[in-house]
Coordinates of C-alpha atoms and ligand atoms in Angstrom, one line a residue:
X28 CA 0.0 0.0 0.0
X29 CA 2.5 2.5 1.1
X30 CA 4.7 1.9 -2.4
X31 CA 1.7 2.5 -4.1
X32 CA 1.2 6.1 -2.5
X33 CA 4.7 6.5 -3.3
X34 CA 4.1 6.0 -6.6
X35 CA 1.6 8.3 -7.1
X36 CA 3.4 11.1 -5.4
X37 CA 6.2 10.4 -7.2
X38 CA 4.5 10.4 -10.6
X39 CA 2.7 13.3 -9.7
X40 CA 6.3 15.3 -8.6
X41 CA 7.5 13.9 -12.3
X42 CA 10.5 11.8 -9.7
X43 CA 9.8 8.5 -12.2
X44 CA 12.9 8.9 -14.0
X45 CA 15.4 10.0 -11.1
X46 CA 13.6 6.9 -8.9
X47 CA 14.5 4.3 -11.6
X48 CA 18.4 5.5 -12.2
X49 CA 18.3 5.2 -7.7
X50 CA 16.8 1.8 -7.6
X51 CA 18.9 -0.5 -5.7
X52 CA 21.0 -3.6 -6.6
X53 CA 19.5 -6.6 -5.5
X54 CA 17.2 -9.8 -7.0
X55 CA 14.6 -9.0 -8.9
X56 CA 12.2 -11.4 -9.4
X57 CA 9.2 -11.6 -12.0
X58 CA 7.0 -14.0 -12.1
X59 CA 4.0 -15.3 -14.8
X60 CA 1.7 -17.6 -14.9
X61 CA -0.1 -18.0 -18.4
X62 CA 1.6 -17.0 -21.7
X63 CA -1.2 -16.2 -24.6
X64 CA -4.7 -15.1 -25.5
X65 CA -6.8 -14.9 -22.6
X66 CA -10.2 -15.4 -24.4
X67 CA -9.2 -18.6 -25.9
X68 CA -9.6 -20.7 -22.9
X69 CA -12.6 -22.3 -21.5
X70 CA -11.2 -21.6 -17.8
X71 CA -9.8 -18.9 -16.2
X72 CA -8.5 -16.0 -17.9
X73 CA -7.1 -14.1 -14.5
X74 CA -4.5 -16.2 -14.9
X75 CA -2.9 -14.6 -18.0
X76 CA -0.2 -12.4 -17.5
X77 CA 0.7 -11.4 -21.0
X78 CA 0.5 -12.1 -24.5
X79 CA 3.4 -14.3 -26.0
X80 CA 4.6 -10.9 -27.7
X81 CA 4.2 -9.1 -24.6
X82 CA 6.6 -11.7 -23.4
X83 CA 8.9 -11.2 -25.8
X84 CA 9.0 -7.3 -25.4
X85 CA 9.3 -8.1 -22.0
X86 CA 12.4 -9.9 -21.8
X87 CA 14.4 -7.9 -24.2
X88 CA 13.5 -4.8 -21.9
X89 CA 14.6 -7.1 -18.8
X90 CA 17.9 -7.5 -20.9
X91 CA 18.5 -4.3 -21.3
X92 CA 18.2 -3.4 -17.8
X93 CA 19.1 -6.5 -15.8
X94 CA 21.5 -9.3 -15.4
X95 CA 19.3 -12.5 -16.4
X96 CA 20.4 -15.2 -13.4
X97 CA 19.6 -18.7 -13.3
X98 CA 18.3 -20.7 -10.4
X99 CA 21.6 -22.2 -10.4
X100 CA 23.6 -19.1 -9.9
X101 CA 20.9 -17.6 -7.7
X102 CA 21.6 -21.2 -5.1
X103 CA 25.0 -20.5 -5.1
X104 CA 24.7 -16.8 -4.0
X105 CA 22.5 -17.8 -1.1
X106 CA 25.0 -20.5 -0.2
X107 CA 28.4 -18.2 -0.4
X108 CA 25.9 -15.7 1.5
X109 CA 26.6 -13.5 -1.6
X110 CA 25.0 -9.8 -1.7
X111 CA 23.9 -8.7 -5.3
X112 CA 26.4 -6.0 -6.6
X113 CA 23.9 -5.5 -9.4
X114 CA 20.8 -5.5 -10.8
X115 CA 20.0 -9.2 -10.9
X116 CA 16.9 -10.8 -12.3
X117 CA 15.1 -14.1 -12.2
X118 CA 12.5 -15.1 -14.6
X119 CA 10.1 -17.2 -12.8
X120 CA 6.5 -19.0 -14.5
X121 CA 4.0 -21.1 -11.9
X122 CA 1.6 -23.8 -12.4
X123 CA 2.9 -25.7 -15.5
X124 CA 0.1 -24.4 -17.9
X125 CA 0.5 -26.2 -21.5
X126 CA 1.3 -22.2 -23.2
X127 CA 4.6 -22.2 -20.8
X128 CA 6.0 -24.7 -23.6
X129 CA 4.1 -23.8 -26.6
X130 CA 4.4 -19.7 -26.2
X131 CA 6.9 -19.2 -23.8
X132 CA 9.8 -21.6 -24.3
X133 CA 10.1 -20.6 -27.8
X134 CA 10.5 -16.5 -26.8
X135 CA 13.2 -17.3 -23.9
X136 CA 14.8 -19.5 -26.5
X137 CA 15.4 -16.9 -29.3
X138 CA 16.7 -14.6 -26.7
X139 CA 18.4 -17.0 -25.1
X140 CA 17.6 -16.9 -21.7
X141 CA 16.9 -19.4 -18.8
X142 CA 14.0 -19.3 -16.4
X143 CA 12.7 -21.2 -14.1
X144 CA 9.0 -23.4 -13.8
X145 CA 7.3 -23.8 -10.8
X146 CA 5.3 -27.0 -11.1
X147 CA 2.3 -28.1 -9.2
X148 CA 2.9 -31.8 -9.6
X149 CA -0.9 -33.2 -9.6
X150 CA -1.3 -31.6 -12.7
X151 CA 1.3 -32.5 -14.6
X152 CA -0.5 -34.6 -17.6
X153 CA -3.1 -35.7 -15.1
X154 CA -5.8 -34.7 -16.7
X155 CA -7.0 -32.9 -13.6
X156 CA -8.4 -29.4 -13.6
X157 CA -7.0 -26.8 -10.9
X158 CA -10.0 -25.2 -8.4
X159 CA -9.3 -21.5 -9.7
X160 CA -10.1 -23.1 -13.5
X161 CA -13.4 -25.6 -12.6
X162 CA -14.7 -21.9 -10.8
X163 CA -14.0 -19.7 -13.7
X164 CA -15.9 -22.9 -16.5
X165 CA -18.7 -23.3 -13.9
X166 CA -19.3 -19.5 -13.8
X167 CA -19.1 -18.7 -17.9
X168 CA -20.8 -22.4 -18.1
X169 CA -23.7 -21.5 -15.9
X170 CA -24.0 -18.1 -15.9
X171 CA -25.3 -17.3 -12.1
X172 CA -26.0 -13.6 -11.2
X173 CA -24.6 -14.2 -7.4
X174 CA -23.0 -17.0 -5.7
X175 CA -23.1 -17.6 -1.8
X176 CA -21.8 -20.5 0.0
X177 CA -23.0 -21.3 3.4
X178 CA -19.4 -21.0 4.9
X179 CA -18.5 -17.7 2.7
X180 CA -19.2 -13.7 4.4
X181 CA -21.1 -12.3 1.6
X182 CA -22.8 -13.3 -1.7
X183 CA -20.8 -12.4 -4.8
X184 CA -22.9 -10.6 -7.2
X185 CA -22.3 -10.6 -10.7
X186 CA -22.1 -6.7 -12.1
X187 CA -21.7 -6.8 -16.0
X188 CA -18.0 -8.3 -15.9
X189 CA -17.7 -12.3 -16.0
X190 CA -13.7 -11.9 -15.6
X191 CA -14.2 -9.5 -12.2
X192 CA -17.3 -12.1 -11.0
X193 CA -14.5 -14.9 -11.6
X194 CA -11.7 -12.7 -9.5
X195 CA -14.7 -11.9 -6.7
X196 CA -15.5 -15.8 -6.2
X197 CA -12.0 -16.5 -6.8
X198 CA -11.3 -14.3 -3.6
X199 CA -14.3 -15.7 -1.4
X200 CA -12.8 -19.0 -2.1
X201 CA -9.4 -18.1 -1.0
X202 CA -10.5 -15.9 2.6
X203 CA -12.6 -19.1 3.1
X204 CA -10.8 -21.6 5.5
X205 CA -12.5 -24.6 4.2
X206 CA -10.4 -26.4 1.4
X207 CA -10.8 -25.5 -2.1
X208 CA -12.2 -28.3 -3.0
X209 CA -14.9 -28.9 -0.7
X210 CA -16.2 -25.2 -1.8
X211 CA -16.2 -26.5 -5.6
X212 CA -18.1 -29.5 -4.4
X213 CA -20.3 -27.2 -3.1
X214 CA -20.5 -25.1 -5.9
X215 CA -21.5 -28.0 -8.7
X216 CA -24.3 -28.7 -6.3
X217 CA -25.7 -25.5 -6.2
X218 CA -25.1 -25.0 -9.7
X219 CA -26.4 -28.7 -10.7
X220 CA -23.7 -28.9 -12.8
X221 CA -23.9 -32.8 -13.7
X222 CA -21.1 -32.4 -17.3
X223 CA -17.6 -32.5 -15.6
X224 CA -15.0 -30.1 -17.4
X225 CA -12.9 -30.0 -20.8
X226 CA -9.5 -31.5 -21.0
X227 CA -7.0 -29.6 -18.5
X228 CA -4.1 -27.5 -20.2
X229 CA -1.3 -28.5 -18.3
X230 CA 2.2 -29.4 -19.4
X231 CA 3.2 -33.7 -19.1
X232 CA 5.9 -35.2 -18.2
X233 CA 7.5 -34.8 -21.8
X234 CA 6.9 -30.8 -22.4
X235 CA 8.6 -31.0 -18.3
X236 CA 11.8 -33.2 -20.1
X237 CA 11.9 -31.1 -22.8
X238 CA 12.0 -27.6 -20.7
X239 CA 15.2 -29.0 -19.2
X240 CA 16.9 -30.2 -22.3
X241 CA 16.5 -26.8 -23.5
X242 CA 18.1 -25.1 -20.3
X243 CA 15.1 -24.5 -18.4
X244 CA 14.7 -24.7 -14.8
X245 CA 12.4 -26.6 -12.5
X246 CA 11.3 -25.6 -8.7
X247 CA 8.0 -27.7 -7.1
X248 CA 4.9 -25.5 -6.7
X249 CA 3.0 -28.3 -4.2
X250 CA 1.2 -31.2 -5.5
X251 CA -2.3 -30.5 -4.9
X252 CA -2.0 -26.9 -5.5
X253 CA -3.9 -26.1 -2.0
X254 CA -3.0 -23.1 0.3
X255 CA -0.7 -24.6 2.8
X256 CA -1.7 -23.1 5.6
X257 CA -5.0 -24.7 5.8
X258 CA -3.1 -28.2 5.9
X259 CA -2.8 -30.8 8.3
X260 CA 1.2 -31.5 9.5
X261 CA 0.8 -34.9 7.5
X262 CA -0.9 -33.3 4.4
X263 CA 1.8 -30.3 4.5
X264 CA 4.5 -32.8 4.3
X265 CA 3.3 -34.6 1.7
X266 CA 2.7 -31.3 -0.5
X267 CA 6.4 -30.5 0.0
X268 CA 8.3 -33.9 -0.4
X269 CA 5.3 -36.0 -2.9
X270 CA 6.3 -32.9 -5.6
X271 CA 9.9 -32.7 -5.0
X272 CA 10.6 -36.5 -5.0
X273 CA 8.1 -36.7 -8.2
X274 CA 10.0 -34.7 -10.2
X275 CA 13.2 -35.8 -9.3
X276 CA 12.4 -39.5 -10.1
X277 CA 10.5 -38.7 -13.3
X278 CA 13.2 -36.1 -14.4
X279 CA 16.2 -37.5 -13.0
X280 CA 16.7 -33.8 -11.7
X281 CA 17.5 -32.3 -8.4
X282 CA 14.4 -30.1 -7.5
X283 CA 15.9 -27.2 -3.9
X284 CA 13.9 -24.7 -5.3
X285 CA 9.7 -24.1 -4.1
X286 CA 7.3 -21.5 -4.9
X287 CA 3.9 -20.9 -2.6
X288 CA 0.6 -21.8 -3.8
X289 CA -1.1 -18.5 -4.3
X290 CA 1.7 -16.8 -2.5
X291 CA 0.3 -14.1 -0.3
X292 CA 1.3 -13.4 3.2
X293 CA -1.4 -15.7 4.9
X294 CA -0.5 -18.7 2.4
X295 CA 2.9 -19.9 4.5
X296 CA 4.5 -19.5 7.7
X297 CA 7.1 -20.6 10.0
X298 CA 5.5 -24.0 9.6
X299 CA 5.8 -24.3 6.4
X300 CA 9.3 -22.9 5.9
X301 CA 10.8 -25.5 8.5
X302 CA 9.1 -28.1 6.4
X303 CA 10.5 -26.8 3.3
X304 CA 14.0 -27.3 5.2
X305 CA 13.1 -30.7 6.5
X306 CA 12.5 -31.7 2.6
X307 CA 16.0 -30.7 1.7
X308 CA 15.0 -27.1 -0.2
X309 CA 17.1 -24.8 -0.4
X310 CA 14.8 -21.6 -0.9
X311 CA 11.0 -20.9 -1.6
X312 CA 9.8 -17.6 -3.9
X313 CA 6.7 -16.1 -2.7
X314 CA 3.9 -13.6 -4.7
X315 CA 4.5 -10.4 -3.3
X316 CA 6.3 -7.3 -5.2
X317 CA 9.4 -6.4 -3.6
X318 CA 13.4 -5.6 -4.6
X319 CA 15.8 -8.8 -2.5
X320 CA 18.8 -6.5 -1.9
X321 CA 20.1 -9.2 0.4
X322 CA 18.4 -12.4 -0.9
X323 CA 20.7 -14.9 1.4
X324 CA 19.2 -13.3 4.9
X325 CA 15.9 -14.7 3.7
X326 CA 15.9 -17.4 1.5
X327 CA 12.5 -19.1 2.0
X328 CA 10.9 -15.4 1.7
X329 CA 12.2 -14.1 -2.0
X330 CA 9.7 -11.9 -3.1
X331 CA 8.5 -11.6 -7.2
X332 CA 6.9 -9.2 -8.8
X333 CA 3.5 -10.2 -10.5
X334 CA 3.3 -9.3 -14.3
X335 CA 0.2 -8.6 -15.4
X336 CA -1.6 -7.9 -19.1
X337 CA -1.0 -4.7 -20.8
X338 CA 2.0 -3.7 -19.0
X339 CA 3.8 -1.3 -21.2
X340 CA 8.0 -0.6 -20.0
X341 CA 7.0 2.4 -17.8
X342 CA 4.2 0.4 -15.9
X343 CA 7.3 -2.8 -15.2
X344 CA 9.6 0.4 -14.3
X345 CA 7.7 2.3 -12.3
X346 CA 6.3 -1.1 -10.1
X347 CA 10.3 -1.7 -9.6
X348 CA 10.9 2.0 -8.5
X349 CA 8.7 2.2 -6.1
X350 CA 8.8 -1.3 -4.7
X351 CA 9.4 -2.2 -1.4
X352 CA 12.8 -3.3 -0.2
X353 CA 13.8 -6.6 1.5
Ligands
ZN415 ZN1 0.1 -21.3 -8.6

């Protein structure tokens, strides 16, 4: 909150320019989720975060203004207890979503850079279809004008914009301490909905073998893809060591690297972190905005800045100007 009043104060003062040449050194991370047309899916299109030319335009601004790290180099900093002594940037992607191999690999490619995929592991060519995406197909499937669960606060009305109804039940879902699941069961009830879901777009095992034959990364993202927090001790464990030991035996890959499910503040805690380091990982990104300028103090805690649709150069530099500093 207090960056973003920054921001405007600064914008308004015309400081934009003199507050990018100041920014610090440090890790900056970015991170993405879907790469491509947002209308051409049948689930959710919140998860988007640019077009694959927005990618492109992206990185090659990235490359002008930062030093592209891999996961690899970024371990070894945090082991040598290394402090950035420039601008340093990881290129992060969650969720394994089929368009991180068919629209992204090829742009990181032909600018030949690495990045790193967070993979939720029960997806991976399972077939199975993610809570955020049955929400968003029940909703443009069935059309309600409000949705209320019993355990939710309010109703969620619809207000002539399926994609900010989608966001709205997306949110009562998440501030709702019952599993995401057990709300969608709940929601196909009171919807009726009897016609289960199209065909999942997630990445298999092979588009996973072929990211790392081409220099990509891999980190876990969970299994189950369900806010940790809300998890048992036995059901936390096996989100963290089920997904790290999966990929490892089906990749033949050593996976230290772990990103949050959903990533916000309330999403992991000191819980969660010691189990991370009980699995044998070596650092965990989280979802909020913010500069590392000293990435090895807190290695479980690296924050990423979210990149969203439409976001011209200015918009990337201004959110990096202003950002917080950890
Ligand atoms: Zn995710």
């Amino acid at each position: 909150m207090l960056s973003r009043i920054k921001m405007k104060v600064g914008r308004l003062l015309g400081l934009d320019g003199l507050t990018w040449r100041s920014a610090p050194n440090g890790l900056y991370s970015v991170n993405f989720h879907r790469i491509g047309n947002s209308k051409e899916t049948e689930f959710d299109p919140c998860v988007y975060s640019c077009t694959t030319e927005e990618l492109d335009a992206h990185i090659k601004f990235f490359k002008t203004h930062f030093d592209i790290i891999s996961l690899k180099t970024l371990s070894e900093m945090l082991l040598d207890n290394t402090k950035p002594s420039s601008k340093l940037m990881c290129l992060t992607f969650d969720d394994g979503y089929i368009d991180n191999f068919s629209n992204a690999l090829p742009v990181l490619r032909a600018n030949d850079v690495t990045a790193t995929f967070f993979i939720a592991t029960g997806l991976v060519g399972s077939g199975h279809v993610p809570w955020w995406d049955k929400v968003a197909y029940l909703i443009k499937y069935h059309q309600p004008k409000s949705l209320r669960l019993a355990a939710w606060r309010d109703d969620v009305i619809f207000e002539n914009c399926q994609e900010r109804f989608i966001r709205n039940v997306l949110h009562a879902i998440k501030s709702c301490k019952l599993p995401a699941q057990k709300q969608i069961n709940q929601l196909e009830q009171a919807l009726l909905h009897q016609n289960g879901y199209p065909a999942a777009e997630f990445m298999d095992w092979h588009h996973l073998k072929t990211l790392l034959e081409s220099g990509m990364e891999l980190g876990a993202h969970s299994h189950n893809h369900d806010i940790l927090t809300k998890l048992s001790e036995n059901e936390l464990l096996y989100e963290l060591s089920h997904s790290k030991s999966l990929l490892e035996s089906s990749l033949g890959c050593d996976i230290t690297a772990f990103s949050y499910p959903v990533g916000s503040k309330s999403t992991y805690d000191q819980r969660v972190i010691e189990g991370l380091k009980d699995t044998g990982y070596k650092l965990a990104f989280n979802f909020q905005p913010g500069i590392n300028t000293s990435p090895s103090t807190n290695p479980y805690d690296l924050h990423r800045f979210p990149i969203a649709p439409d976001m011209t150069n200015a918009d990337i530099r201004r959110m990096f100007s202003y950002a917080k500093r950890y």
